[in-house]
Every structure is written in C-alpha cells, then in structure tokens.
C-alpha cells in the first residue's frame, strides 16, 4: 500500500461551532428562532482544488429546510433558524455523497464550517489511517486514550465500526476501512472528550491525521487551543488584553506571559499541526482579542495558505468546550478570530494581512451589538 499525506485542511473536518447555552434557540414553543448564517466550502479530497456546482441540502428532523450550491471558488452559504443538529448533504456527479452531521446554527451569528473534502467515485476499496493525539497543554503525545470510530463527518452517534487506543507518543492507527469519512471519538481520564474527522481512501495509507486533546480545565478562566495541518509549518497564536494599569498586553511567542497579564502561552509549535495553547488564569474587565498569524508566509501580500491550513480554534471555559472556530476561506495572513468582552465570546472572523508579529493590532475593537455576544453560563 502506498502512503499518502492529506492536504492540511483535513484536521478541521467534522467540527462545528459549539454554544452550550443556546439549545434550539426557540424561547417560545412554536415561535421560529431568528436565522443564522452558515458559510463553508467544498474541495476535492486529493487535489485540494475547489469544487463548483456541488448541491448543498440542509435538513433537520428529516425535513429539508434550505438548498444551495457551491460557486466557482467552492464556497456556499445559507440561512436557517437557529437550532442544533442540522445535517448537510453534499452531492456532485462523479463524487461520493458527503454528509456533515451535528451542525449548530446560532441565531444572528455567522457560523464558518470546516472545509468539506469530497471524494471522487473513482476511489474505492479499503484504506488505512494513522496519526497522533497530543496534549494541548504541553504538546506531548497522550497514550492510553480510548478511541471509537464511526462513519460520517462530525458523527457523534451511530454504530461503532472499530475501537482502539493510543499507544506510545499518542500514536493511533485504523486499518482496512472502506473509502469514506469517519469520526474518531477520543476519551480518557482527565481529558475532555474529543471528536475529529478522518479520511480513508482505498489503496492508501493516510498518515498524520493528528489532533489535540485538552486536559480538564478546573481552575483557569479560559483555555484556547489552536491546531492545523501540515502547512504552513508555523502558525502563531496572539492574545491581547487589558492590564490593571489601563494599558494592554500582547502575548505571543516572544513574550509568552507578559507581566501582570495572568495569561500564558503554554505551547508554541513551529513544526506543523499544533497545538498552540493559551491559558487565561484570571479574566479582567475589558476586552481580550485572539488572533492567528501565518508566520511562515508573513511577508506575502497575496496568500491563501492560512485559509487552506485547516486551522481550528477551540475555546474551553468552566469545565466545557464553549466554542470552536474554523478559518474562513479567504486570503490573508492574519485571522482575527474572536474577542472576549467581560466574559462574553464575541466572534470576529476577519482576515487581513500583517507582516510584523509585534505590530498585530492591539487597540480595542468596539462591539456594541448585543446580538453578537455568546453569553457564558454563570458559575
């Protein structure tokens, strides 16, 4: 069997926004929730090229609620009422049907999905998959994790097709699985349960389908975990926030824990995949801003490498995964992901260009529209 390394964006597949307080968003029974916007893209699983004309159907409870198709850049978007457990089906002639499960739509929010990697019908047979699962706090492999694998993108239930566990250095492997998308559920004592989507292609061994798992967070106010694919090799997390003096700190690889900030860059990864992790031990009144910088391509003024990186950001707080963000399919070297304003997660999701890491914007971005706030539950 030949070995094959997936395009960098695979690691994102199968995740969508989480918002623990939203539920189905319908405050009054029978009253439809306000709509939310969903944006995503579809690419060929082998070439990473965008696929146009893909039929996209959105359903919930067996009822189709919206349909659209991808444009020339492989992008799509649709609006549906805020609710959980949407299913999105992708169909294109000569390609296998792809189904993205457990999609959460938040009213009056824009949700960016992970890129969907559609598989050509010309690929058949069984394949192998392998990778490593690392501790998000130290970047070390985690052995002894229980692994369960199910068919589908972002699948959280259904038949368990195989089980395994991580070995030395956090390595795992599943062999002889039919061509398709699969979701691995990873769990272990002292860790949040992790779900990540992997790919099997017939006649191929796909390695480095890696993931990061976060230890349970009992004391820190927030933990922010960045992971991505094989390229670019170096993405950097940046966090700015308030100081008691009234000034603002800027934490990144050259100043991992600024004096008086109560934040720490726990892991700085420079060799692909991540994790790169920030911990906020004590939140102050004011605004924190989290960004991801493409250090590898920082001098470029025309780059989509960050958009194709598969970058995913997970935000943990108060013992649970509060939110996940996926890099937009737009050019740029700086992704301003979100802000935390007095305990509320405020999605930003803006792409821009920045060539100097120390100059990444620190001034406060005014966010006044309350509909953009993700309110965290009280302790």
Coordinates of C-alpha atoms in Angstrom, one line a residue:
X1 CA 0.0 0.0 0.0
X2 CA 1.4 3.4 -0.9
X3 CA 1.5 6.1 1.8
X4 CA -0.3 9.4 1.3
X5 CA -0.3 12.6 3.3
X6 CA -3.5 14.5 3.3
X7 CA -3.9 18.2 2.5
X8 CA -3.5 20.4 5.5
X9 CA -7.2 21.2 6.0
X10 CA -8.3 17.7 6.8
X11 CA -7.8 18.2 10.5
X12 CA -10.7 20.7 10.6
X13 CA -13.2 18.4 9.1
X14 CA -16.0 17.4 11.3
X15 CA -16.2 20.2 13.7
X16 CA -18.7 23.0 14.1
X17 CA -19.5 25.8 16.5
X18 CA -20.5 24.8 20.0
X19 CA -22.6 27.1 22.2
X20 CA -23.6 25.4 25.4
X21 CA -26.3 27.9 26.3
X22 CA -28.2 28.2 23.0
X23 CA -30.1 24.9 22.7
X24 CA -32.6 25.2 19.9
X25 CA -32.9 28.9 20.5
X26 CA -36.7 29.0 20.4
X27 CA -37.7 30.8 23.5
X28 CA -41.4 30.3 23.0
X29 CA -42.7 26.9 21.7
X30 CA -43.9 27.2 18.1
X31 CA -42.1 30.5 17.5
X32 CA -39.3 30.1 15.0
X33 CA -35.9 31.2 16.1
X34 CA -34.1 34.0 14.4
X35 CA -32.0 32.8 11.5
X36 CA -28.2 32.3 11.5
X37 CA -25.9 32.3 8.5
X38 CA -23.7 29.3 7.7
X39 CA -20.7 29.7 5.4
X40 CA -18.5 26.8 4.1
X41 CA -16.5 25.4 1.2
X42 CA -16.1 22.1 -0.7
X43 CA -12.8 20.9 -2.1
X44 CA -11.5 17.7 -3.8
X45 CA -10.1 15.4 -1.2
X46 CA -6.9 14.7 -3.1
X47 CA -6.1 17.8 -5.1
X48 CA -7.4 20.4 -2.6
X49 CA -9.0 22.2 -5.5
X50 CA -12.4 23.9 -5.0
X51 CA -15.4 22.1 -6.4
X52 CA -18.1 24.2 -8.1
X53 CA -21.7 23.2 -8.6
X54 CA -21.9 21.0 -5.6
X55 CA -25.5 20.6 -4.4
X56 CA -25.9 21.5 -0.7
X57 CA -29.1 20.5 1.1
X58 CA -29.7 21.4 4.8
X59 CA -32.2 19.3 6.8
X60 CA -33.3 18.8 10.4
X61 CA -35.6 16.1 11.7
X62 CA -36.0 14.7 8.2
X63 CA -37.2 17.9 6.6
X64 CA -35.1 19.8 4.0
X65 CA -35.1 23.5 5.1
X66 CA -32.6 25.0 2.6
X67 CA -30.8 24.2 -0.6
X68 CA -27.9 25.9 -2.4
X69 CA -24.8 25.1 -4.5
X70 CA -21.1 26.0 -4.4
X71 CA -19.8 28.8 -6.5
X72 CA -16.6 28.8 -8.7
X73 CA -14.4 29.0 -5.6
X74 CA -16.2 26.1 -3.9
X75 CA -17.9 28.4 -1.4
X76 CA -21.5 28.2 -0.2
X77 CA -23.8 29.9 2.3
X78 CA -27.3 29.6 3.6
X79 CA -29.6 30.9 6.4
X80 CA -31.7 28.8 8.6
X81 CA -33.4 29.3 12.0
X82 CA -31.0 28.9 15.0
X83 CA -31.0 25.3 16.2
X84 CA -28.8 22.3 16.8
X85 CA -28.4 19.0 14.9
X86 CA -28.7 20.2 11.3
X87 CA -27.5 17.7 8.7
X88 CA -25.9 19.0 5.5
X89 CA -25.7 16.7 2.4
X90 CA -23.2 17.4 -0.4
X91 CA -23.7 15.8 -3.9
X92 CA -21.9 16.2 -7.1
X93 CA -21.8 14.0 -10.2
X94 CA -18.8 11.6 -10.2
X95 CA -18.2 12.2 -6.4
X96 CA -19.4 10.3 -3.4
X97 CA -22.1 11.9 -1.3
X98 CA -20.8 13.6 1.8
X99 CA -22.9 14.1 5.0
X100 CA -21.9 16.6 7.7
X101 CA -23.7 15.9 10.9
X102 CA -24.5 17.8 14.2
X103 CA -24.2 21.3 12.7
X104 CA -25.2 24.0 15.2
X105 CA -26.6 27.3 13.9
X106 CA -26.8 30.2 16.3
X107 CA -29.4 32.9 15.7
X108 CA -28.0 36.2 14.4
X109 CA -24.5 34.6 14.1
X110 CA -22.3 33.6 11.2
X111 CA -21.0 30.1 11.5
X112 CA -18.0 29.1 9.5
X113 CA -17.8 25.3 8.8
X114 CA -14.7 23.3 8.2
X115 CA -13.9 22.6 4.6
X116 CA -15.6 19.5 3.2
X117 CA -13.4 17.2 1.3
X118 CA -15.4 15.4 -1.3
X119 CA -14.2 12.0 -2.5
X120 CA -14.2 11.0 -6.2
X121 CA -16.2 7.9 -7.1
X122 CA -13.1 6.7 -8.8
X123 CA -11.5 6.0 -5.4
X124 CA -12.7 2.7 -4.0
X125 CA -11.6 -0.2 -1.8
X126 CA -10.2 -0.1 1.8
X127 CA -7.6 2.2 3.2
X128 CA -5.6 2.8 6.4
X129 CA -5.3 5.9 8.6
X130 CA -2.9 6.9 11.3
X131 CA -1.9 9.9 13.4
X132 CA -1.0 11.3 16.8
X133 CA -3.1 12.8 19.6
X134 CA -1.3 15.4 21.6
X135 CA -1.9 17.0 25.0
X136 CA -3.0 20.6 24.3
X137 CA -1.1 21.9 27.3
X138 CA 2.4 20.5 26.6
X139 CA 2.4 19.2 23.0
X140 CA 3.3 15.7 24.2
X141 CA 1.6 12.5 22.8
X142 CA -1.1 11.0 25.1
X143 CA -1.1 7.3 25.4
X144 CA -4.0 5.1 26.7
X145 CA -6.8 7.1 25.2
X146 CA -9.9 5.1 24.2
X147 CA -10.8 5.5 20.5
X148 CA -14.1 4.8 18.8
X149 CA -14.7 5.3 15.1
X150 CA -18.0 6.0 13.3
X151 CA -18.9 6.6 9.7
X152 CA -19.5 10.2 8.7
X153 CA -18.3 13.8 9.2
X154 CA -18.7 15.0 12.7
X155 CA -20.7 11.9 13.7
X156 CA -21.4 11.8 17.4
X157 CA -23.7 8.7 17.5
X158 CA -24.4 5.6 15.4
X159 CA -22.7 2.3 15.0
X160 CA -19.2 2.0 16.3
X161 CA -17.2 0.4 13.5
X162 CA -13.9 -0.2 15.3
X163 CA -12.2 0.6 18.6
X164 CA -8.6 1.1 19.5
X165 CA -6.4 3.1 21.9
X166 CA -3.4 5.4 21.6
X167 CA 0.0 3.9 22.1
X168 CA 3.4 5.4 22.9
X169 CA 3.6 9.1 21.9
X170 CA -0.1 9.2 21.3
X171 CA 0.0 7.2 18.1
X172 CA -3.1 5.5 16.7
X173 CA -4.0 3.5 13.6
X174 CA -7.1 2.1 12.0
X175 CA -6.7 -0.3 9.0
X176 CA -8.9 -1.7 6.2
X177 CA -11.7 0.8 6.4
X178 CA -13.8 1.4 3.3
X179 CA -13.2 4.7 1.4
X180 CA -15.1 7.5 3.2
X181 CA -15.3 10.0 6.0
X182 CA -15.1 8.8 9.6
X183 CA -15.2 10.5 13.0
X184 CA -13.0 9.4 15.9
X185 CA -14.1 9.8 19.4
X186 CA -11.2 10.1 21.8
X187 CA -11.6 10.0 25.6
X188 CA -9.6 9.4 28.7
X189 CA -9.4 10.1 32.4
X190 CA -8.6 13.8 33.0
X191 CA -9.4 14.9 29.4
X192 CA -12.3 16.5 27.6
X193 CA -13.8 14.1 25.1
X194 CA -12.6 14.9 21.6
X195 CA -14.2 14.3 18.2
X196 CA -12.3 14.7 15.0
X197 CA -12.9 13.6 11.4
X198 CA -10.5 11.5 9.4
X199 CA -10.4 10.1 5.9
X200 CA -9.9 6.7 4.4
X201 CA -9.0 6.4 0.7
X202 CA -8.8 2.9 -0.9
X203 CA -5.4 1.5 -1.5
X204 CA -3.8 4.3 0.5
X205 CA -2.3 4.8 4.0
X206 CA -3.1 8.4 5.1
X207 CA -0.8 9.4 8.0
X208 CA -0.6 12.4 10.2
X209 CA -4.3 12.7 10.7
X210 CA -3.5 14.4 14.0
X211 CA -5.5 16.0 16.8
X212 CA -5.0 17.8 20.2
X213 CA -6.9 16.8 23.3
X214 CA -7.3 19.2 26.2
X215 CA -6.9 18.3 29.9
X216 CA -10.0 19.1 32.0
X217 CA -9.9 22.8 33.0
X218 CA -11.0 23.3 36.6
X219 CA -9.2 26.5 37.6
X220 CA -8.3 28.6 34.5
X221 CA -10.9 31.0 33.3
X222 CA -10.3 30.2 29.6
X223 CA -8.1 27.8 27.6
X224 CA -7.7 28.5 23.8
X225 CA -6.3 25.7 21.6
X226 CA -5.1 26.2 18.0
X227 CA -4.4 23.2 15.7
X228 CA -3.9 23.0 12.0
X229 CA -2.5 20.8 9.2
X230 CA 1.0 20.2 7.7
X231 CA 1.3 23.6 6.1
X232 CA 2.1 26.3 6.8
X233 CA 4.6 24.9 9.3
X234 CA 4.4 27.9 11.7
X235 CA 1.1 29.5 12.7
X236 CA 1.2 31.7 15.8
X237 CA -1.4 32.5 18.3
X238 CA -1.6 36.1 19.6
X239 CA -3.6 37.3 22.6
X240 CA -4.0 41.0 23.6
X241 CA -5.9 42.2 26.6
X242 CA -6.3 44.6 29.5
X243 CA -3.8 45.4 32.3
X244 CA -4.7 46.9 35.6
X245 CA -2.7 49.9 34.7
X246 CA -5.1 50.7 31.8
X247 CA -2.6 49.6 29.2
X248 CA -2.9 46.5 27.1
X249 CA -0.6 43.4 26.9
X250 CA 0.4 41.5 23.8
X251 CA 1.2 37.8 24.4
X252 CA 2.8 35.7 21.7
X253 CA 5.9 33.6 21.1
X254 CA 8.4 36.3 22.1
X255 CA 6.5 37.3 25.2
X256 CA 4.6 34.2 26.4
X257 CA 3.4 35.6 29.7
X258 CA 3.5 39.4 29.9
X259 CA 3.9 40.8 33.4
X260 CA 0.6 41.4 35.1
X261 CA -1.4 39.7 32.3
X262 CA -2.4 36.4 34.1
X263 CA -2.1 34.6 30.7
X264 CA 0.4 32.0 29.5
X265 CA 1.3 30.7 26.0
X266 CA 1.6 27.1 27.2
X267 CA 2.8 25.7 23.9
X268 CA 4.4 27.3 20.8
X269 CA 4.5 24.9 17.9
X270 CA 6.7 25.7 14.8
X271 CA 6.7 22.3 13.1
X272 CA 3.1 22.0 11.8
X273 CA -0.2 20.6 13.3
X274 CA 0.0 22.3 16.7
X275 CA -1.2 22.5 19.4
X276 CA -0.6 26.1 20.3
X277 CA -2.3 26.9 23.5
X278 CA -3.1 30.0 25.6
X279 CA -4.4 29.8 29.2
X280 CA -6.2 32.8 30.8
X281 CA -5.9 32.2 34.5
X282 CA -7.8 35.3 35.7
X283 CA -10.0 37.4 33.5
X284 CA -10.0 41.2 34.0
X285 CA -12.8 43.6 33.0
X286 CA -12.3 44.7 29.4
X287 CA -11.6 43.2 26.0
X288 CA -9.3 40.3 25.0
X289 CA -8.6 39.7 21.4
X290 CA -7.4 36.3 20.0
X291 CA -5.7 36.1 16.5
X292 CA -3.9 33.6 14.4
X293 CA -0.9 34.8 12.4
X294 CA 0.7 32.9 9.4
X295 CA 4.3 33.4 10.4
X296 CA 5.6 31.2 7.6
X297 CA 4.1 33.4 4.9
X298 CA 4.1 36.7 6.9
X299 CA 5.8 38.7 4.1
X300 CA 3.2 37.7 1.5
X301 CA 0.5 40.2 0.3
X302 CA -1.4 37.6 -1.7
X303 CA -1.6 34.3 0.2
X304 CA -4.4 31.8 0.9
X305 CA -2.1 29.4 2.8
X306 CA -3.8 30.3 6.1
X307 CA -7.2 29.7 4.6
X308 CA -6.1 26.3 3.4
X309 CA -4.3 25.4 6.6
X310 CA -7.2 23.7 8.3
X311 CA -6.8 26.0 11.3
X312 CA -9.2 25.3 14.1
X313 CA -9.6 27.1 17.4
X314 CA -11.3 25.6 20.5
X315 CA -12.3 27.7 23.5
X316 CA -12.8 25.9 26.8
X317 CA -14.2 27.5 30.0
X318 CA -15.9 26.4 33.2
X319 CA -15.4 22.7 32.5
X320 CA -16.7 22.6 29.0
X321 CA -15.9 23.3 25.3
X322 CA -17.7 26.6 24.8
X323 CA -16.9 27.4 21.1
X324 CA -15.0 26.3 18.0
X325 CA -13.9 28.4 15.1
X326 CA -12.7 27.5 11.7
X327 CA -10.6 29.6 9.4
X328 CA -12.6 31.4 6.7
X329 CA -11.9 30.5 3.1
X330 CA -10.4 34.0 2.4
X331 CA -6.9 35.2 1.6
X332 CA -4.8 36.9 4.3
X333 CA -2.0 36.2 6.8
X334 CA -3.9 37.3 9.9
X335 CA -7.1 35.8 11.2
X336 CA -8.7 37.8 13.9
X337 CA -10.8 35.0 15.4
X338 CA -12.8 36.4 18.4
X339 CA -12.9 38.7 21.4
X340 CA -13.8 38.1 25.0
X341 CA -15.7 41.1 26.4
X342 CA -16.4 40.9 30.1
X343 CA -16.9 37.2 29.9
X344 CA -18.7 37.0 26.6
X345 CA -17.2 35.4 23.5
X346 CA -17.7 37.7 20.5
X347 CA -17.0 36.2 17.1
X348 CA -15.0 38.3 14.7
X349 CA -13.6 36.0 11.9
X350 CA -11.9 38.7 9.9
X351 CA -8.9 38.0 7.5
X352 CA -6.3 40.6 6.8
X353 CA -2.5 41.0 6.1
X354 CA 0.2 41.6 8.6
X355 CA 3.9 41.1 8.1
X356 CA 5.3 42.1 11.6
X357 CA 4.2 39.9 14.5
X358 CA 4.8 42.6 17.1
X359 CA 2.5 45.0 15.2
X360 CA -0.6 42.8 15.4
X361 CA -3.4 45.2 16.3
X362 CA -3.8 45.9 20.0
X363 CA -6.4 48.7 20.1
X364 CA -9.9 47.9 21.3
X365 CA -12.4 46.9 18.7
X366 CA -15.8 48.3 19.8
X367 CA -18.5 45.7 19.7
X368 CA -21.8 47.2 20.7
X369 CA -24.4 44.9 19.1
X370 CA -25.5 42.5 21.9
X371 CA -26.8 40.0 19.3
X372 CA -23.2 39.1 18.6
X373 CA -22.5 38.0 22.2
X374 CA -22.0 34.5 23.2
X375 CA -23.0 34.6 26.9
X376 CA -21.2 32.2 29.1
X377 CA -23.2 30.5 31.9
X378 CA -22.7 31.7 35.4
X379 CA -20.7 29.5 37.8

